[in-house]
Coordinates of N, CA, C and O in Angstrom, one line a residue:
X676 N -26.0 8.3 20.8 CA -24.6 7.9 20.5 C -23.6 8.7 21.4 O -23.9 9.8 21.8
X677 N -22.5 8.1 21.7 CA -21.5 8.8 22.4 C -21.1 10.1 21.6 O -21.1 10.1 20.4
X678 N -20.7 11.2 22.3 CA -20.3 12.4 21.6 C -19.4 12.3 20.5 O -19.5 12.9 19.4
X679 N -18.3 11.4 20.7 CA -17.3 11.3 19.6 C -17.9 10.6 18.4 O -17.6 10.9 17.2
X680 N -18.8 9.7 18.5 CA -19.5 9.0 17.4 C -20.5 10.0 16.7 O -20.6 10.0 15.5
X681 N -21.2 10.7 17.5 CA -22.1 11.7 16.9 C -21.4 12.8 16.1 O -21.8 13.2 15.0
X682 N -20.2 13.1 16.5 CA -19.4 14.1 15.8 C -19.0 13.6 14.4 O -19.0 14.3 13.4
X683 N -18.6 12.3 14.4 CA -18.2 11.7 13.1 C -19.4 11.6 12.2 O -19.3 12.0 11.0
X684 N -20.6 11.3 12.7 CA -21.8 11.2 11.9 C -22.2 12.6 11.4 O -22.5 12.7 10.2
X685 N -22.1 13.6 12.2 CA -22.4 15.0 11.8 C -21.5 15.4 10.7 O -22.0 16.0 9.7
X686 N -20.2 15.2 10.7 CA -19.3 15.6 9.7 C -19.7 14.9 8.4 O -19.6 15.5 7.3
X687 N -20.0 13.6 8.5 CA -20.3 12.8 7.3 C -21.7 13.3 6.7 O -21.8 13.4 5.5
X688 N -22.6 13.6 7.6 CA -23.9 14.1 7.1 C -23.8 15.5 6.4 O -24.5 15.7 5.4
X689 N -22.9 16.3 6.8 CA -22.7 17.6 6.2 C -22.2 17.4 4.7 O -22.7 18.0 3.8
X690 N -21.3 16.4 4.5 CA -20.8 16.1 3.2 C -22.0 15.6 2.3 O -22.1 16.0 1.2
X691 N -22.8 14.7 2.9 CA -23.9 14.1 2.1 C -24.9 15.1 1.8 O -25.4 15.2 0.7
X692 N -25.2 16.0 2.7 CA -26.2 17.1 2.5 C -25.7 18.0 1.4 O -26.5 18.4 0.5
X693 N -24.5 18.3 1.3 CA -23.9 19.1 0.2 C -24.0 18.4 -1.1 O -24.3 19.0 -2.1
X694 N -23.8 17.1 -1.1 CA -23.9 16.3 -2.3 C -25.3 16.4 -2.8 O -25.6 16.5 -4.1
X695 N -26.3 16.3 -1.9 CA -27.7 16.3 -2.3 C -28.0 17.7 -2.9 O -28.7 17.8 -3.9
X696 N -27.5 18.7 -2.2 CA -27.8 20.1 -2.7 C -27.1 20.2 -4.1 O -27.8 20.8 -5.0
X697 N -26.0 19.7 -4.3 CA -25.3 19.8 -5.6 C -26.2 19.1 -6.7 O -26.3 19.7 -7.8
X698 N -26.7 18.0 -6.4 CA -27.6 17.3 -7.4 C -28.9 18.0 -7.6 O -29.3 18.2 -8.8
X699 N -29.5 18.5 -6.6 CA -30.8 19.2 -6.7 C -30.7 20.5 -7.4 O -31.5 20.9 -8.3
X700 N -29.6 21.3 -7.1 CA -29.4 22.6 -7.6 C -28.5 22.6 -8.8 O -28.3 23.7 -9.4
X701 N -28.0 21.4 -9.2 CA -27.0 21.3 -10.3 C -25.9 22.3 -10.1 O -25.5 23.1 -10.9
X702 N -25.3 22.2 -8.9 CA -24.3 23.2 -8.5 C -22.9 22.5 -8.4 O -22.6 21.6 -7.6
X703 N -22.0 23.0 -9.3 CA -20.6 22.5 -9.2 C -20.0 22.9 -7.9 O -19.2 22.2 -7.4
X704 N -20.3 24.1 -7.5 CA -19.7 24.6 -6.3 C -20.1 23.7 -5.1 O -19.2 23.4 -4.3
X705 N -21.3 23.4 -4.9 CA -21.7 22.5 -3.8 C -21.1 21.1 -4.0 O -20.7 20.5 -3.0
X706 N -20.9 20.6 -5.2 CA -20.3 19.3 -5.4 C -18.8 19.4 -4.9 O -18.3 18.5 -4.2
X707 N -18.1 20.5 -5.3 CA -16.7 20.6 -4.9 C -16.6 20.8 -3.4 O -15.8 20.2 -2.7
X708 N -17.6 21.5 -2.8 CA -17.5 21.7 -1.3 C -17.8 20.4 -0.6 O -17.2 20.1 0.4
X709 N -18.7 19.5 -1.2 CA -18.9 18.2 -0.6 C -17.7 17.4 -0.6 O -17.3 16.7 0.4
X710 N -17.0 17.4 -1.7 CA -15.7 16.7 -1.8 C -14.6 17.2 -0.9 O -13.8 16.5 -0.3
X711 N -14.7 18.5 -0.6 CA -13.7 19.1 0.3 C -14.0 18.7 1.7 O -13.0 18.6 2.5
X712 N -15.2 18.3 2.0 CA -15.5 17.8 3.4 C -15.3 16.3 3.5 O -15.3 15.8 4.6
X713 N -15.1 15.6 2.4 CA -14.8 14.2 2.5 C -13.4 14.0 3.0 O -12.5 14.5 2.5
X714 N -13.3 13.3 4.1 CA -12.0 13.2 4.8 C -11.0 12.4 3.9 O -9.8 12.8 3.9
X715 N -11.4 11.5 3.1 CA -10.4 10.8 2.2 C -9.9 11.7 1.1 O -8.7 11.7 0.8
X716 N -10.9 12.4 0.5 CA -10.5 13.3 -0.6 C -9.6 14.4 -0.1 O -8.6 14.7 -0.7
X717 N -10.0 15.0 1.0 CA -9.3 16.1 1.6 C -7.9 15.7 2.1 O -7.0 16.5 2.1
X718 N -7.7 14.4 2.4 CA -6.4 14.0 2.9 C -5.4 13.9 1.8 O -4.2 14.0 2.0
X719 N -5.8 13.8 0.5 CA -4.9 13.6 -0.6 C -4.9 14.7 -1.6 O -4.0 14.7 -2.5
X720 N -5.9 15.5 -1.6 CA -6.1 16.6 -2.6 C -6.2 18.0 -2.0 O -6.8 18.1 -1.0
X721 N -5.5 18.9 -2.6 CA -5.7 20.3 -2.2 C -7.0 20.8 -2.7 O -7.6 20.2 -3.6
X722 N -7.5 21.9 -2.1 CA -8.8 22.5 -2.6 C -8.7 22.8 -4.1 O -9.7 22.5 -4.8
X723 N -7.6 23.3 -4.6 CA -7.5 23.5 -6.1 C -7.6 22.2 -6.9 O -8.3 22.2 -7.9
X724 N -7.0 21.2 -6.4 CA -7.1 19.9 -7.1 C -8.5 19.3 -7.0 O -9.0 18.7 -8.0
X725 N -9.2 19.6 -5.9 CA -10.6 19.1 -5.8 C -11.5 19.9 -6.8 O -12.4 19.3 -7.4
X726 N -11.3 21.2 -6.9 CA -12.1 22.0 -7.9 C -11.8 21.4 -9.3 O -12.8 21.2 -10.0
X727 N -10.6 21.2 -9.6 CA -10.2 20.7 -10.9 C -10.9 19.3 -11.2 O -11.4 19.0 -12.2
X728 N -10.7 18.4 -10.2 CA -11.3 17.1 -10.3 C -12.8 17.1 -10.4 O -13.4 16.4 -11.3
X729 N -13.5 18.0 -9.7 CA -14.9 18.1 -9.8 C -15.3 18.5 -11.2 O -16.2 17.9 -11.8
X730 N -14.7 19.6 -11.7 CA -15.0 20.0 -13.0 C -14.7 19.0 -14.1 O -15.5 18.8 -15.0
X731 N -13.6 18.3 -14.0 CA -13.3 17.3 -15.0 C -14.3 16.1 -14.9 O -14.7 15.6 -16.0
X732 N -14.7 15.8 -13.7 CA -15.6 14.6 -13.6 C -17.0 15.0 -14.1 O -17.6 14.2 -14.8
X733 N -17.5 16.2 -13.8 CA -18.8 16.6 -14.3 C -18.7 16.8 -15.8 O -19.6 16.3 -16.5
X734 N -17.7 17.4 -16.3 CA -17.5 17.5 -17.8 C -17.5 16.1 -18.5 O -18.1 16.0 -19.6
X735 N -16.8 15.2 -17.9 CA -16.7 13.8 -18.5 C -18.1 13.1 -18.5 O -18.3 12.3 -19.4
X736 N -19.0 13.5 -17.6 CA -20.3 12.8 -17.5 C -21.4 13.7 -17.8 O -22.6 13.5 -17.4
X737 N -21.1 14.8 -18.5 CA -22.1 15.9 -18.7 C -23.4 15.3 -19.4 O -24.5 15.8 -19.2
X738 N -23.3 14.3 -20.3 CA -24.5 13.7 -20.9 C -25.4 13.1 -19.9 O -26.6 13.1 -20.2
X739 N -24.9 12.7 -18.8 CA -25.7 12.1 -17.8 C -26.2 13.1 -16.7 O -26.9 12.7 -15.8
X740 N -25.6 14.3 -16.8 CA -25.9 15.3 -15.8 C -26.4 16.6 -16.4 O -25.8 17.7 -16.4
X741 N -27.6 16.5 -17.1 CA -28.1 17.7 -17.7 C -28.3 18.9 -16.8 O -28.7 18.7 -15.6
X742 N -27.9 20.1 -17.2 CA -28.1 21.2 -16.3 C -26.8 21.7 -15.6 O -26.7 22.7 -15.1
X743 N -25.8 20.8 -15.5 CA -24.6 21.1 -14.9 C -23.8 21.9 -15.9 O -22.9 22.5 -15.7

């Protein structure tokens, strides 16, 4: 890939890798960090809003996310 395309892929892969870590380790922190790396989420939400959104979303789906 051209360097600019590889850079886009690398940044997206970091977000996806953190999401996988969040799922495997049942980590709210990793889930929030994954969302902070998402360019669309980061464009409209502050880190504090992302933390709040992450916790609200996990709490709303806690029956489907045992261990969180």
